[in-house]
Coordinates of C-alpha atoms in Angstrom, one line a residue:
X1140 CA -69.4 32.5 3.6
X1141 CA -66.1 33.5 5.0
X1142 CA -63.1 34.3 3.1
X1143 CA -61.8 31.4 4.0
X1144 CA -64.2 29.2 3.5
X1145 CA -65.1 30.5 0.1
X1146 CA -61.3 30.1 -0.6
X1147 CA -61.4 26.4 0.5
X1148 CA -64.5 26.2 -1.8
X1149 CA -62.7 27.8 -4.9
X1150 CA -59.9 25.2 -4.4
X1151 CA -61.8 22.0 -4.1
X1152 CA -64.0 23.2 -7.4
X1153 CA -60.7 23.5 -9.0
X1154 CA -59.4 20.2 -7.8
X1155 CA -62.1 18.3 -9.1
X1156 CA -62.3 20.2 -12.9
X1157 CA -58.9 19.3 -12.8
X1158 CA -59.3 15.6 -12.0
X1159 CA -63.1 15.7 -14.6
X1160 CA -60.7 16.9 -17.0
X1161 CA -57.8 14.5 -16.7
X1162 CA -60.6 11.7 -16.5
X1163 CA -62.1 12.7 -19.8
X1164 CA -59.4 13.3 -21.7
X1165 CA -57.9 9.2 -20.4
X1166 CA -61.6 8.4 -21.5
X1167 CA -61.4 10.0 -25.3
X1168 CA -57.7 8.3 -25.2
X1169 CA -59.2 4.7 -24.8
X1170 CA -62.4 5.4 -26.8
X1171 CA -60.2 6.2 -30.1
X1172 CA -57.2 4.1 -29.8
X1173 CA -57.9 1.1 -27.1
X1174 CA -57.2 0.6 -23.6
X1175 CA -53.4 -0.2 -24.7
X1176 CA -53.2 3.0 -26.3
X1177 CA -53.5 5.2 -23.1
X1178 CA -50.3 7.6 -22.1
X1179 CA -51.0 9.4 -18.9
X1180 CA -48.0 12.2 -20.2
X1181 CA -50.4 12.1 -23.3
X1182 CA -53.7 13.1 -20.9
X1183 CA -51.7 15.6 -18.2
X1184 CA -50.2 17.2 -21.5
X1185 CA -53.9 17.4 -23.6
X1186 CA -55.3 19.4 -20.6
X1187 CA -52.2 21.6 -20.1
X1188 CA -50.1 19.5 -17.1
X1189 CA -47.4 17.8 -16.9
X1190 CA -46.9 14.1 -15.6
X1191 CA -45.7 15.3 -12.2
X1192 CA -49.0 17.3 -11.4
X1193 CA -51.4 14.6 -13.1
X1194 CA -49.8 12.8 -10.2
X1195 CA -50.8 15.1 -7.8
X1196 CA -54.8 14.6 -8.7
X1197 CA -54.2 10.6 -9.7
X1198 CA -50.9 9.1 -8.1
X1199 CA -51.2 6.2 -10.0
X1200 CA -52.8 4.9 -13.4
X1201 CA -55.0 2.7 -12.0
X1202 CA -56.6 6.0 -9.7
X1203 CA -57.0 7.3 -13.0
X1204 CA -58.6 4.4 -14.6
X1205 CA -60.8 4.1 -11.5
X1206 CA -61.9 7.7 -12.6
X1207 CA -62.8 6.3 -16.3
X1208 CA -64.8 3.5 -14.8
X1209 CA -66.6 5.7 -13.1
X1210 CA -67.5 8.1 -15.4
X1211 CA -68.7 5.7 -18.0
X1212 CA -70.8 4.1 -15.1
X1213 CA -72.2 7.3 -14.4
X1214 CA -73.2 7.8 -18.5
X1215 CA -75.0 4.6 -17.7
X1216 CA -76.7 5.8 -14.2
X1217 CA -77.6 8.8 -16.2
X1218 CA -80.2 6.1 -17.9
X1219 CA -82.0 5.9 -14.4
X1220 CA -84.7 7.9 -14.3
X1221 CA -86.4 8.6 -10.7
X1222 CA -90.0 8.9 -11.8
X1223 CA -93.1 6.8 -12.9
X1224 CA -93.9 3.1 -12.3
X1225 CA -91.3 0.6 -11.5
X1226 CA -92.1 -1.0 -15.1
X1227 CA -92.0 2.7 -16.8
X1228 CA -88.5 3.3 -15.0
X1229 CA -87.3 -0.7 -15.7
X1230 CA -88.6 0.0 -19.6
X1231 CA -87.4 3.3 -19.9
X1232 CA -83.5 2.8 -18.5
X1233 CA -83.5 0.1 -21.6
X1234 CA -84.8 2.2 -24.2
X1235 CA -82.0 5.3 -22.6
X1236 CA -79.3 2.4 -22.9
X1237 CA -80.0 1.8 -26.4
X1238 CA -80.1 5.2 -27.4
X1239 CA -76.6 6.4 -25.5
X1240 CA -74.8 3.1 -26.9
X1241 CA -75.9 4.6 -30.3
X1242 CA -75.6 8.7 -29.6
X1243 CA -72.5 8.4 -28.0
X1244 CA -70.5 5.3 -28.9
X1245 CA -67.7 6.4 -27.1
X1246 CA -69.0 5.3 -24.0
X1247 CA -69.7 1.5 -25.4
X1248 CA -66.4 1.7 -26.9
X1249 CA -64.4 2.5 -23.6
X1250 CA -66.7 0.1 -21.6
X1251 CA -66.4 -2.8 -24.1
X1252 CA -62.0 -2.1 -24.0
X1253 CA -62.1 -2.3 -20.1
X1254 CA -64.1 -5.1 -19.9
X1255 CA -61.8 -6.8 -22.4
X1256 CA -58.6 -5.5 -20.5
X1257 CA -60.3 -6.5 -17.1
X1258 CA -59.9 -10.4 -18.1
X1259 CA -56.0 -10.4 -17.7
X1260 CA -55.4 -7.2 -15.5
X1261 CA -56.6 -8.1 -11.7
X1262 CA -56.5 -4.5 -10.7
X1263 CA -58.9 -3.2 -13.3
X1264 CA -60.7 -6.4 -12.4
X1265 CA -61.3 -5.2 -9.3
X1266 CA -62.8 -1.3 -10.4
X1267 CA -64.8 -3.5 -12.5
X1268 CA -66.6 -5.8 -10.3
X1269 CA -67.4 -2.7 -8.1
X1270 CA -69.1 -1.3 -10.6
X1271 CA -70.8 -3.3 -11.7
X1272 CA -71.7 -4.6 -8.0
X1273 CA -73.0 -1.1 -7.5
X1274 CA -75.3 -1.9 -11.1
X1275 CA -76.8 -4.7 -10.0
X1276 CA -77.7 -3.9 -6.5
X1277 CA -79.7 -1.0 -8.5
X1278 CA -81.3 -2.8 -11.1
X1279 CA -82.3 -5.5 -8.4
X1280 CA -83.9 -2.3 -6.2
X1281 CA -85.6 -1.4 -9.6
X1282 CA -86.7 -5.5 -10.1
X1283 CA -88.0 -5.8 -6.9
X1284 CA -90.5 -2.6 -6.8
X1285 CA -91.6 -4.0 -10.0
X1286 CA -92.7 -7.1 -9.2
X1287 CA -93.8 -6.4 -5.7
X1288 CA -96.6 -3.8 -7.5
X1289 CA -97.4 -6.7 -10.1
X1290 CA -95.4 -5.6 -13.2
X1291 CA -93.1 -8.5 -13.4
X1292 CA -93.8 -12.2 -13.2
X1293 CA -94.2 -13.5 -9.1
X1294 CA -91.4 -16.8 -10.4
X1295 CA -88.9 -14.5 -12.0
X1296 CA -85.5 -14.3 -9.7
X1297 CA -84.9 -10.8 -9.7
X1298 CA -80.6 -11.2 -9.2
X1299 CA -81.0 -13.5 -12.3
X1300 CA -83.0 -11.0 -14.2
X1301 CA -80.5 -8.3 -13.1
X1302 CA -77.5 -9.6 -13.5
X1303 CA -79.2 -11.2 -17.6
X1304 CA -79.9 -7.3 -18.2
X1305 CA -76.2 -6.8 -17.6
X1306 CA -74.6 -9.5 -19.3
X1307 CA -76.8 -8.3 -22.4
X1308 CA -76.6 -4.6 -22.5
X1309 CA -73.2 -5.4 -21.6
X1310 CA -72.1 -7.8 -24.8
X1311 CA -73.6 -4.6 -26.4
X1312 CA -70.3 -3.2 -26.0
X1313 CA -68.3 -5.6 -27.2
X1314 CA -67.1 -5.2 -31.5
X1315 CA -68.1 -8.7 -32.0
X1316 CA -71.8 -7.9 -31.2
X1317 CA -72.0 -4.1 -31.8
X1318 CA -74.3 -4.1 -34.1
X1319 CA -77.6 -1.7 -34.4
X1320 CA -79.8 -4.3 -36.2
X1321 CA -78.0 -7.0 -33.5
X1322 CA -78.5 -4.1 -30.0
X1323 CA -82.3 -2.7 -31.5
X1324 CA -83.0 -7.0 -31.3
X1325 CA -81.5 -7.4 -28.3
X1326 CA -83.1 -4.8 -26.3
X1327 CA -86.5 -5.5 -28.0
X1328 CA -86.7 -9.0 -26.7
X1329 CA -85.7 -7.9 -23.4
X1330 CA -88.7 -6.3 -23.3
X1331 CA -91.4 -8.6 -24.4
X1332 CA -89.2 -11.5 -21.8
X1333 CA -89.8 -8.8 -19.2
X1334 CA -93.2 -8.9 -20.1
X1335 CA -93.4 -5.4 -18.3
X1336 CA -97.5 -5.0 -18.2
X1337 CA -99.7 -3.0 -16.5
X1338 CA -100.2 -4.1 -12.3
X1339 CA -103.1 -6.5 -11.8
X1340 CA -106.1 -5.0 -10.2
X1341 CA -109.3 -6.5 -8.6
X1342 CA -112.4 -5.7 -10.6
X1343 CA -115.5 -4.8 -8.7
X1344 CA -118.2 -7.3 -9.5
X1345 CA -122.0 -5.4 -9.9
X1346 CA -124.7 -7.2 -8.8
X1347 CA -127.9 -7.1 -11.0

């Protein structure tokens, strides 16, 4: 690598640890006092800025806020693992859900205040529904591999399935429902709806 490029290199990694820190630090903001709690001199000053350069990486608060929604989405994506059966990785991403909404409740408690703020605020509406377009076109990948291999019912439709996963792990987020008795029922009867069973096969029939 040339100088140059290695300095072009060194200046884009710097950008973005700047803009992952501004982004966490707006995200801890909402998680502990609520979406109407968020001061963007508050964030540029709890990373060492001031509002002038936070405007630099983020010209305006809704950029910013688009960063938040991202990085909770990407907690959430996190829950997608890549490997086994399409039932293992349908089960699985449930049982990873349940257990970040309860190991790191910061995440359901951001997610729950934009989706509250996202009713009355057509901006954030917006970042929103991209989001969780991008969710659903992935759980409906994950849906259709399962049923097409004979893990999920032929009659199900799988863009009602997804978009029922949603709405539930979804409400998980929300005070009124956030509840680990309430979530650990929840996500349990997701699973035995599901149904999520082992592929049919054809026996072979012996003859005597």
């Amino acid at each position: 690598m040339s100088p140059l490029a290695a300095a072009r290199h060194a200046a884009r990694s710097h950008k973005q640890d700047r803009e992952q820190a501004l982004v966490q630090a707006a995200f801890n903001q909402i998680a502990e006092r609520g979406f109407e709690g968020l001061r963007t001199r508050e964030v540029a000053a709890g990373v060492g800025l001031n509002i002038a350069t936070l405007h630099y990486y983020f010209p305006t608060k809704e950029a910013l806020i688009r960063g938040v929604v991202a990085h909770a989405m990407d907690r959430f994506r996190s829950t997608l693992a890549p490997h086994g059966s399409p039932a293992d990785q349908l089960r699985n991403h449930l049982r990873a859900v349940r257990k970040l909404l309860r190991d790191e409740p910061e995440v359901g408690a951001v997610m729950g205040e934009l989706a509250l703020r996202s009713a009355r605020d057509p901006a954030l509406a917006r970042i929103m529904g991209e989001a969780f377009k991008a969710w659903h076109a992935t759980l409906r990948g994950l849906l259709d591999r399962a049923k097409r291999d004979g893990y999920l019912a032929g009659d199900l439709d799988n863009d009602d399935v997804a978009a029922l996963i949603m709405a539930t792990l979804t409400s998980m987020t929300l005070p009124s429902t956030a509840s680990a008795d309430r979530t650990d029922r929840a996500f349990r009867q997701l699973e035995r709806w599901l149904g999520l069973v082992a592929p049919k096969t054809h026996r072979s029939v012996s003859s005597n």
